[in-house]
Each structure stands twice: as structure tokens, then as C-alpha cells.
CSV table of C-alpha atoms in Angstrom, one decimal:
chain,number,residue,atom,x,y,z
A,1,MET,CA,-19.0,-21.8,-17.7
A,2,ASN,CA,-15.4,-20.8,-18.7
A,3,GLN,CA,-14.7,-17.6,-16.8
A,4,LYS,CA,-11.2,-16.2,-16.2
A,5,PRO,CA,-11.1,-16.1,-12.4
A,6,PHE,CA,-8.2,-13.6,-12.0
A,7,ILE,CA,-7.4,-10.1,-13.0
A,8,TYR,CA,-3.7,-9.1,-12.9
A,9,LEU,CA,-2.6,-5.5,-12.8
A,10,ARG,CA,0.9,-3.9,-12.8
A,11,GLY,CA,1.3,-0.2,-12.2
A,12,LEU,CA,4.4,1.8,-13.0
A,13,ARG,CA,5.1,4.9,-10.9
A,14,HIS,CA,7.8,7.6,-10.6
A,15,ALA,CA,9.0,8.7,-7.2
A,16,ASP,CA,11.2,11.7,-6.8
A,17,PHE,CA,13.4,12.2,-3.7
A,18,THR,CA,10.8,11.1,-1.2
A,19,VAL,CA,10.5,8.8,1.8
A,20,PHE,CA,7.9,6.0,2.2
A,21,CYS,CA,7.6,3.0,4.4
A,22,VAL,CA,10.0,4.2,7.2
A,23,ALA,CA,12.0,1.8,9.3
A,24,ASP,CA,15.4,3.4,10.3
A,25,GLY,CA,14.9,6.1,7.6
A,26,GLN,CA,13.7,5.0,4.2
A,27,LYS,CA,13.1,1.2,4.2
A,28,ASN,CA,15.5,-0.6,1.8
A,29,TYR,CA,16.9,-4.0,1.0
A,30,TRP,CA,20.2,-5.2,-0.4
A,31,ASP,CA,20.3,-6.4,-4.0
A,32,PRO,CA,23.0,-9.0,-4.2
A,33,GLN,CA,23.3,-9.1,-8.0
A,34,PHE,CA,23.9,-5.4,-8.4
A,35,SER,CA,25.3,-4.7,-4.9
A,36,ARG,CA,22.9,-1.8,-4.2
A,37,SER,CA,20.6,-0.7,-1.4
A,38,ILE,CA,17.2,-0.6,-3.0
A,39,PRO,CA,14.3,1.5,-1.5
A,40,TYR,CA,10.8,0.0,-1.4
A,41,SER,CA,7.3,0.3,0.1
A,42,SER,CA,5.9,-2.7,1.8
A,43,GLY,CA,2.8,-4.5,0.4
A,44,GLN,CA,1.0,-3.8,3.7
A,45,GLN,CA,1.5,-0.1,3.2
A,46,VAL,CA,0.3,-0.3,-0.5
A,47,LYS,CA,-2.7,-2.3,0.6
A,48,ARG,CA,-3.6,0.2,3.4
A,49,SER,CA,-3.3,3.1,1.0
A,50,MET,CA,-5.7,1.3,-1.5
A,51,ILE,CA,-8.2,0.6,1.3
A,52,GLU,CA,-8.1,4.2,2.4
A,53,MET,CA,-8.7,5.3,-1.2
A,54,LEU,CA,-11.6,2.9,-1.4
A,55,ASN,CA,-13.3,4.4,1.6
A,56,GLU,CA,-12.6,7.9,0.2
A,57,GLN,CA,-14.3,7.0,-3.1
A,58,LEU,CA,-17.3,5.5,-1.4
A,59,HIS,CA,-17.6,8.3,1.2
A,60,THR,CA,-17.7,5.6,4.0
A,61,GLU,CA,-16.0,5.5,7.4
A,62,PRO,CA,-13.6,2.6,8.0
A,63,SER,CA,-14.9,-0.4,9.9
A,64,PRO,CA,-14.4,-0.2,13.6
A,65,THR,CA,-11.6,-2.1,15.3
A,66,THR,CA,-11.4,-3.0,19.0
A,67,PHE,CA,-8.1,-2.9,20.8
A,68,TYR,CA,-7.9,-5.0,24.0
A,69,PHE,CA,-5.4,-4.4,26.8
A,70,ASP,CA,-4.8,-6.3,30.0
A,71,VAL,CA,-3.5,-5.1,33.3
A,72,ASN,CA,-1.2,-7.5,35.2
A,73,ASN,CA,-0.9,-7.9,38.9
A,74,LYS,CA,1.8,-5.2,39.0
A,75,GLY,CA,-0.5,-2.6,37.5
A,76,ALA,CA,1.2,-2.5,34.1
A,77,ILE,CA,-0.8,-2.4,30.9
A,78,LYS,CA,-0.1,-5.2,28.4
A,79,GLU,CA,-1.2,-5.3,24.8
A,80,GLY,CA,-3.9,-7.9,24.1
A,81,GLU,CA,-5.9,-8.8,21.0
A,82,VAL,CA,-6.9,-6.6,18.1
A,83,ILE,CA,-10.4,-7.7,17.1
A,84,SER,CA,-11.9,-6.8,13.7
A,85,LEU,CA,-15.6,-6.5,13.2
A,86,CYS,CA,-15.6,-9.4,10.7
A,87,ASP,CA,-18.5,-7.9,8.7
A,88,PRO,CA,-18.4,-7.9,4.9
A,89,SER,CA,-21.1,-5.3,4.8
A,90,TYR,CA,-18.2,-2.9,5.3
A,91,PRO,CA,-16.4,-2.5,1.9
A,92,ASP,CA,-13.0,-2.2,3.5
A,93,GLN,CA,-13.6,-5.5,5.4
A,94,LEU,CA,-14.9,-7.2,2.3
A,95,ILE,CA,-12.0,-6.2,0.2
A,96,GLY,CA,-9.3,-6.0,2.8
A,97,GLY,CA,-10.0,-9.2,4.8
A,98,TRP,CA,-9.7,-9.8,8.5
A,99,MET,CA,-8.4,-11.9,11.3
A,100,SER,CA,-10.1,-12.3,14.7
A,101,ALA,CA,-8.8,-14.6,17.3
A,102,SER,CA,-9.9,-14.2,20.9
A,103,GLN,CA,-7.6,-14.8,23.9
A,104,GLY,CA,-7.5,-18.3,25.2
A,105,GLY,CA,-9.1,-19.8,22.0
A,106,LYS,CA,-12.5,-20.0,23.6
A,107,VAL,CA,-14.2,-18.5,20.6
A,108,LYS,CA,-13.6,-19.9,17.1
A,109,THR,CA,-11.1,-17.9,15.1
A,110,LEU,CA,-12.6,-16.0,12.1
A,111,LYS,CA,-10.4,-15.1,9.2
A,112,ARG,CA,-11.0,-13.9,5.7
A,113,ARG,CA,-8.1,-13.8,3.2
A,114,SER,CA,-8.3,-10.7,1.1
A,115,PRO,CA,-9.4,-11.3,-2.5
A,116,LEU,CA,-6.6,-8.9,-3.4
A,117,SER,CA,-3.0,-10.1,-3.4
A,118,ILE,CA,-0.8,-7.0,-3.4
A,119,SER,CA,3.0,-6.9,-3.9
A,120,ALA,CA,5.5,-4.5,-2.4
A,121,MET,CA,6.3,-1.5,-4.5
A,122,THR,CA,9.8,-2.1,-5.7
A,123,PRO,CA,12.1,-0.7,-8.4
A,124,LEU,CA,11.3,-1.7,-12.0
A,125,HIS,CA,14.9,-2.7,-12.0
A,126,PRO,CA,17.6,-2.3,-9.3
A,127,LEU,CA,19.5,0.1,-11.6
A,128,LEU,CA,16.4,2.3,-12.2
A,129,ALA,CA,16.1,3.5,-8.6
A,130,SER,CA,18.5,4.9,-6.1
A,131,LEU,CA,18.7,5.7,-2.4
A,132,PRO,CA,20.5,9.0,-2.1
A,133,LYS,CA,21.3,10.3,1.4
A,134,GLU,CA,21.4,13.8,2.8
A,135,ASN,CA,22.1,15.5,6.0
A,136,ILE,CA,19.3,17.7,7.3
A,137,SER,CA,18.9,19.9,10.3
A,138,PHE,CA,16.1,20.9,12.7
A,139,ASP,CA,17.1,24.6,12.9
A,140,ARG,CA,15.6,27.2,15.2
A,141,SER,CA,18.7,29.4,15.5
A,142,ASP,CA,17.0,32.3,13.8
A,143,ARG,CA,14.8,33.0,16.8
A,144,PRO,CA,17.1,32.5,19.9
A,145,ASN,CA,14.8,34.7,22.0
A,146,VAL,CA,11.7,32.6,21.3
A,147,HIS,CA,13.0,29.1,21.6
A,148,LYS,CA,14.3,27.5,24.8
A,149,VAL,CA,17.4,25.4,25.5
A,150,VAL,CA,17.7,23.1,28.5
A,151,VAL,CA,21.0,21.5,29.4
A,152,ARG,CA,21.1,18.9,32.2
A,153,ASP,CA,24.1,17.5,34.0
A,154,ALA,CA,24.6,13.8,34.8
A,155,ALA,CA,22.2,14.0,37.7
A,156,GLY,CA,19.5,15.5,35.6
A,157,LYS,CA,19.9,19.0,37.1
A,158,LYS,CA,19.3,21.9,34.8
A,159,LEU,CA,22.3,24.1,34.2
A,160,THR,CA,22.2,27.9,34.5
A,161,THR,CA,22.9,30.2,31.6
A,162,ASP,CA,26.4,31.0,33.0
A,163,GLU,CA,27.1,27.2,33.5
A,164,ILE,CA,26.1,26.6,29.8
A,165,ASP,CA,28.4,29.4,28.6
A,166,ASN,CA,31.3,28.0,30.6
A,167,LEU,CA,30.6,24.5,29.2
A,168,LEU,CA,30.6,25.6,25.6
A,169,GLY,CA,33.9,27.5,26.3
A,170,GLY,CA,34.1,29.6,23.2
A,171,SER,CA,32.8,26.9,20.9
A,172,ASP,CA,30.6,28.1,18.0
A,173,ARG,CA,28.2,25.2,18.4
A,174,SER,CA,24.5,26.1,18.3
A,175,LEU,CA,22.2,24.5,20.7
A,176,LEU,CA,19.2,25.6,18.6
A,177,ARG,CA,20.1,23.3,15.7
A,178,LYS,CA,20.0,19.6,15.6
A,179,TRP,CA,21.8,17.7,12.8
A,180,ILE,CA,20.2,14.6,11.4
A,181,GLN,CA,22.6,12.6,9.2
A,182,ASP,CA,22.2,10.1,6.4
A,183,ASN,CA,18.6,10.5,5.6
A,184,GLY,CA,17.7,8.2,2.7
A,185,ARG,CA,15.5,9.4,-0.1
A,186,ALA,CA,13.8,7.1,-2.7
A,187,THR,CA,14.1,8.2,-6.3
A,188,GLY,CA,13.3,6.2,-9.5
A,189,LEU,CA,10.8,4.0,-11.3
A,190,PHE,CA,8.7,1.7,-9.2
A,191,VAL,CA,6.2,-1.1,-9.9
A,192,TYR,CA,3.5,-2.7,-7.9
A,193,ASP,CA,1.4,-5.8,-8.8
A,194,VAL,CA,-2.1,-6.8,-7.8
A,195,ALA,CA,-4.0,-10.0,-8.4
A,196,ILE,CA,-7.8,-9.9,-8.0
A,197,ASP,CA,-9.5,-13.3,-7.2
A,198,LEU,CA,-12.9,-12.7,-8.7
A,199,ARG,CA,-14.3,-16.0,-7.2
A,200,ARG,CA,-14.0,-14.6,-3.7
A,201,LEU,CA,-14.3,-10.8,-4.4
A,202,PHE,CA,-18.0,-10.5,-3.4
A,203,CYS,CA,-18.6,-14.0,-1.9
A,204,VAL,CA,-18.5,-15.2,1.7
A,205,PRO,CA,-18.5,-18.9,2.4
A,206,THR,CA,-21.2,-20.5,4.5
A,207,THR,CA,-19.4,-23.7,5.4
A,208,GLY,CA,-18.6,-24.1,9.1
A,209,LEU,CA,-15.1,-25.8,8.9
A,210,GLU,CA,-13.2,-22.6,8.3
A,211,PRO,CA,-15.7,-19.8,9.0
A,212,GLU,CA,-15.2,-16.3,7.9
A,213,VAL,CA,-18.1,-14.8,9.8
A,214,THR,CA,-20.4,-15.9,12.6
A,215,THR,CA,-23.8,-17.5,12.0
A,216,GLU,CA,-25.4,-14.3,13.3
A,217,THR,CA,-23.6,-12.3,10.6
A,218,LEU,CA,-24.7,-14.8,7.9
A,219,ASP,CA,-28.3,-14.3,9.0
A,220,GLU,CA,-28.0,-10.6,8.8
A,221,LEU,CA,-26.4,-10.8,5.3
A,222,ARG,CA,-29.3,-12.9,4.1
A,223,GLN,CA,-31.8,-10.4,5.5
A,224,ASN,CA,-29.9,-7.7,3.6
A,225,GLY,CA,-30.3,-9.4,0.3
A,226,TRP,CA,-27.2,-11.6,0.0
A,227,THR,CA,-28.2,-14.7,-2.0
A,228,ALA,CA,-27.0,-18.3,-1.8
A,229,GLY,CA,-24.5,-19.4,-4.4
A,230,LYS,CA,-21.7,-21.8,-5.0
A,231,ASN,CA,-18.1,-21.4,-6.2
A,232,VAL,CA,-15.0,-23.7,-6.3
A,233,PHE,CA,-14.6,-23.3,-2.5
A,234,GLY,CA,-18.1,-24.4,-1.7
A,235,GLU,CA,-21.4,-22.9,-0.8
A,236,CYS,CA,-21.4,-19.1,-0.2
A,237,LEU,CA,-23.4,-15.9,0.1
A,238,ILE,CA,-23.1,-13.4,-2.8
A,239,MET,CA,-23.4,-9.6,-2.4
A,240,PRO,CA,-26.4,-8.1,-4.2
A,241,LYS,CA,-25.6,-6.7,-7.7
A,242,ALA,CA,-26.7,-3.1,-6.7
A,243,GLN,CA,-24.0,-3.1,-4.0
A,244,ARG,CA,-21.4,-4.6,-6.2
A,245,ASP,CA,-22.0,-1.9,-8.8
A,246,LYS,CA,-21.2,0.8,-6.3
A,247,ILE,CA,-18.0,-0.8,-5.0
A,248,ILE,CA,-16.5,-1.9,-8.4
A,249,PRO,CA,-15.8,1.7,-9.8
A,250,ALA,CA,-14.5,2.8,-6.4
A,251,LEU,CA,-12.2,-0.3,-6.3
A,252,ALA,CA,-10.9,0.5,-9.8
A,253,ASP,CA,-10.0,4.0,-8.7
A,254,ALA,CA,-8.3,2.7,-5.5
A,255,LEU,CA,-6.2,0.2,-7.5
A,256,ILE,CA,-4.8,3.0,-9.7
A,257,ASP,CA,-5.1,6.3,-7.9
A,258,TRP,CA,-4.0,5.2,-4.4
A,259,HIS,CA,-1.6,7.5,-2.6
A,260,ILE,CA,0.4,7.1,0.5
A,261,THR,CA,-1.1,9.2,3.3
A,262,SER,CA,0.0,7.5,6.5
A,263,ASN,CA,2.5,8.8,8.9
A,264,GLN,CA,5.1,6.6,7.2
A,265,SER,CA,5.3,9.0,4.3
A,266,ARG,CA,7.1,12.4,4.2
A,267,THR,CA,8.9,14.6,1.7
A,268,PHE,CA,6.1,14.9,-0.8
A,269,SER,CA,6.3,13.5,-4.2
A,270,LEU,CA,3.5,13.2,-6.7
A,271,MET,CA,4.4,9.5,-7.3
A,272,GLU,CA,2.5,9.8,-10.5
A,273,THR,CA,1.3,6.7,-12.3
A,274,LEU,CA,3.1,6.4,-15.7
A,275,ALA,CA,1.6,3.3,-17.1
A,276,VAL,CA,-0.8,0.4,-16.2
A,277,ALA,CA,-1.0,-3.1,-17.6
A,278,ILE,CA,-4.1,-5.3,-17.1
A,279,SER,CA,-4.5,-8.9,-18.1
A,280,ASP,CA,-5.9,-12.3,-17.1
A,281,ASN,CA,-2.4,-13.7,-17.5
A,282,ALA,CA,0.2,-12.7,-14.9
A,283,ASN,CA,3.1,-13.3,-17.4
A,284,THR,CA,1.8,-10.7,-19.8
A,285,ILE,CA,1.8,-7.9,-17.3
A,286,ALA,CA,5.4,-8.7,-16.4
A,287,ALA,CA,6.3,-8.5,-20.1
A,288,ALA,CA,4.3,-5.4,-20.8
A,289,ILE,CA,6.1,-3.2,-18.2
A,290,ARG,CA,9.6,-4.4,-17.8
A,291,ALA,CA,13.3,-3.4,-17.9
A,292,LYS,CA,16.1,-4.7,-20.1
A,293,LEU,CA,19.7,-4.9,-19.0
A,294,MET,CA,22.0,-3.1,-21.5
A,295,ASP,CA,25.7,-3.6,-22.3
A,296,ASP,CA,27.1,-0.5,-23.8
A,297,GLY,CA,30.7,-1.5,-23.4
A,298,GLY,CA,31.2,0.6,-20.3
A,299,ASP,CA,32.3,-0.4,-16.9
A,300,ARG,CA,28.8,-0.2,-15.4
A,301,PRO,CA,25.7,-2.0,-16.7
A,302,LYS,CA,22.6,0.0,-17.5
A,303,ALA,CA,18.9,-0.8,-17.5
A,304,LYS,CA,16.4,0.5,-20.0
A,305,PRO,CA,12.7,0.7,-19.0
A,306,ILE,CA,10.4,-0.8,-21.6
A,307,ILE,CA,6.6,-0.6,-22.1
A,308,ASP,CA,5.6,-3.2,-24.6
A,309,GLU,CA,2.1,-2.8,-26.0
A,310,HIS,CA,2.4,-6.1,-27.9
A,311,ALA,CA,3.1,-8.4,-24.9
A,312,GLY,CA,-0.5,-9.6,-24.5
A,313,ALA,CA,-1.7,-7.3,-21.8
A,314,ASP,CA,-3.9,-4.2,-22.2
A,315,THR,CA,-1.5,-1.3,-21.6
A,316,TYR,CA,-2.4,2.3,-20.8
A,317,ILE,CA,0.3,4.9,-20.9
A,318,SER,CA,-0.1,8.4,-19.4
A,319,LEU,CA,1.5,11.6,-20.6
A,320,PRO,CA,4.2,11.9,-18.0
A,321,CYS,CA,5.5,8.5,-18.9
A,322,ALA,CA,7.1,9.9,-22.1
A,323,GLY,CA,9.6,11.7,-19.9
A,324,TYR,CA,11.1,8.4,-18.6
A,325,VAL,CA,10.3,5.8,-21.2
A,326,VAL,CA,10.5,5.9,-25.0
A,327,THR,CA,6.9,5.8,-26.2
A,328,GLU,CA,4.7,7.4,-28.8
A,329,SER,CA,1.3,6.2,-27.7
A,330,GLU,CA,0.8,8.1,-24.4
A,331,GLN,CA,-2.7,9.5,-23.9
A,332,ALA,CA,-4.2,12.2,-21.6
A,333,ASP,CA,-7.1,9.8,-20.7
A,334,ALA,CA,-5.0,6.7,-20.4
A,335,LEU,CA,-5.7,6.1,-16.7
A,336,ASP,CA,-9.4,6.7,-17.1
A,337,LYS,CA,-9.3,4.0,-19.8
A,338,ALA,CA,-7.5,1.7,-17.5
A,339,LYS,CA,-10.1,2.2,-14.8
A,340,ALA,CA,-12.9,1.5,-17.3
A,341,ASP,CA,-11.1,-1.7,-18.3
A,342,LEU,CA,-11.0,-2.9,-14.7
A,343,VAL,CA,-14.6,-2.0,-14.2
A,344,LYS,CA,-15.7,-3.9,-17.2
A,345,ARG,CA,-13.7,-7.0,-16.2
A,346,MET,CA,-15.2,-7.0,-12.7
A,347,MET,CA,-18.7,-6.3,-13.9
A,348,ASP,CA,-18.6,-9.0,-16.6
A,349,PHE,CA,-17.8,-11.8,-14.2
A,350,ASP,CA,-20.9,-13.9,-13.4
A,351,TYR,CA,-20.7,-14.0,-9.6
A,352,GLU,CA,-24.1,-15.9,-9.3
A,353,HIS,CA,-23.1,-18.7,-11.7
A,354,GLN,CA,-19.5,-19.4,-11.2
A,355,LEU,CA,-19.8,-23.2,-11.8
């Protein structure tokens, strides 16, 4: 049976003066070709946001994780293993994958590579995003009678009010205001890419050489209706169709409507999705949503965002996109159509008869 085993998706988003994926301020990297600092969001953060959205859509709690700590002979606490449940009955585990390695290697390591390969969210082109910086303040000087100020000397002793006044010595410095300099903000057009491996999406291998789950978990899956099958990786168990049919629409929503909600995001921006390209060929999504370097005779090069509906991918353009890219085919229900496309592609794959 000739089935296309992959779905490729590219999403185009607009970010407006926001902060995501924090490291010393907004995370960024240096682009050597255009000599610019470029803001980005890590693939791990994008994946986490998608998995959170998946749980939201399914109204399910995330799978439990166990954090181990060890106390050494000095009484200090040392971080140990982080053990996942390794149970594909949980949608976030099935889709997100896991890694479970016990201390000392006494128990066989269990690992499942996620059927989703997710890129970092990076600018569509280095010239189509910027990292402006601003100085901000934490200011409470409007309520000096409410807020407290503590000044300590070199020995850690608190100074009295008179000692603080003498220290300032006529200076107009405010001790109820803290200046925070050079705060980076991300602005521009950003893309993220996802590859979905349909062969592994709802399958768990049963071979024992590189196990994903324990034999006890395999037995539980069989009791819960998972059926024996075979794919290019060997023998496996396949999730029942009724369960797949619940997860697929939620996954389509998560891939397109995800939003950053972790504590690594601040300064709210809608980060609206402008366009989505879907294909079984990775090259076509790269061509469908791209940028072109322009030479207008000036001192500085420019880049033009392009959405090409004739590049071989199914392309869906939302209404806000027209504000940033020249297009005449934007639609109010474009993202709903993109989700329907994803659902159909995942539903049409014959998981029970892959070979």
C-alpha cells in the first residue's frame, strides 16, 4: 500500500513587541550573513505549548511526572532522575514522547521519540524581524508611605532613616524605583515547522530490543483494545480508532492554535497565525511561505515576505495576513480549513495496514 508517511506543516505568525523564550532577556542568536541579533523561540517551548494546547482541547490532565532527589552525607539535597510515566494511554505522552532512565542503570531505559518533529520558531527572514531594546523601571515612588526601603551596610546592618538621608547627601535618587536596562523585545514575522510521522503517531512497538514501555504496560494496552499490527519498524500495538478519532481533531487544533503560556513569556502579543502551509513534501511548504531578498539599489538589502499558493502545498491565508503580505485570497475561515485538512490527512492514513 502506497501511503505518504509524513505530513509537513509550516505556520507563519506575527509577533509584536513581546518576549518569549527567556534566557538573559529575550533569547536571540547572531546571524552572520546579515550581522543582526535575531530573536527566536526554542523548539522545546513550541512543543510544550502544543502539548498544553492538546490537553486543553481534550480536557485532560497532563501525565504525572516523578522528580527524585537524593540527600548526601552532608545533608544537602541533590537533584536525581526525572521519571515519566511512560504510558501512551495519556495523549501528551503518546504525542510528546518520553525518556525514563533509572539511577545506576539497574532498570532498562524506556524511551519514545515523539512522532512530531518541531522546529524552533525563527524569523521568516533575518531582515523581517528585529530585537528592539528598551529601558524599563520597577517604580513604586508614587506611594512612599506604603512601600518600604531597607539599606544595609557592608556588615549587613540596616541603616536608620537619618543614616540613609546622610548617605544620599542631597542626591535626587529614588530608592523606590529600580531601573532595568536593555530589555530585548521580539517583533516581526516568524515561522515554525512541524513534521508528523504517521507511521509512529498511534503505534507503540512491541519488540524488546529498544522498548518504549514495560511488558506490564503492553498487557494493559491490549486489555484496553490496542490491537497487534506491523509497520516499517516492526511489530507494534495500535491505538483503537475510537480513541484516535478523539485525539486527531485536538491535535490539529494544537498544531495551529498553540500559544505560549509558560513563565517564559511576558509582554502580551496576540502572535496571530497569518498563514499555514500543509503538504506531504517538505520542500513545498518551504516554497509556499518564504521570503525573497530584494535589491532596490539602496545601501541596505530588504526582504519581501511571499505566500505562494502555486508552490505545491495546500496554503491557507487568514485575514490579518493581508496587513503584512501582499495577497488577495485571505479568508475568514482559513485556519478552520487548515485544521480540517490536517484532520483528513491523519484520518485517511491506514494505521492498521501500513505494509
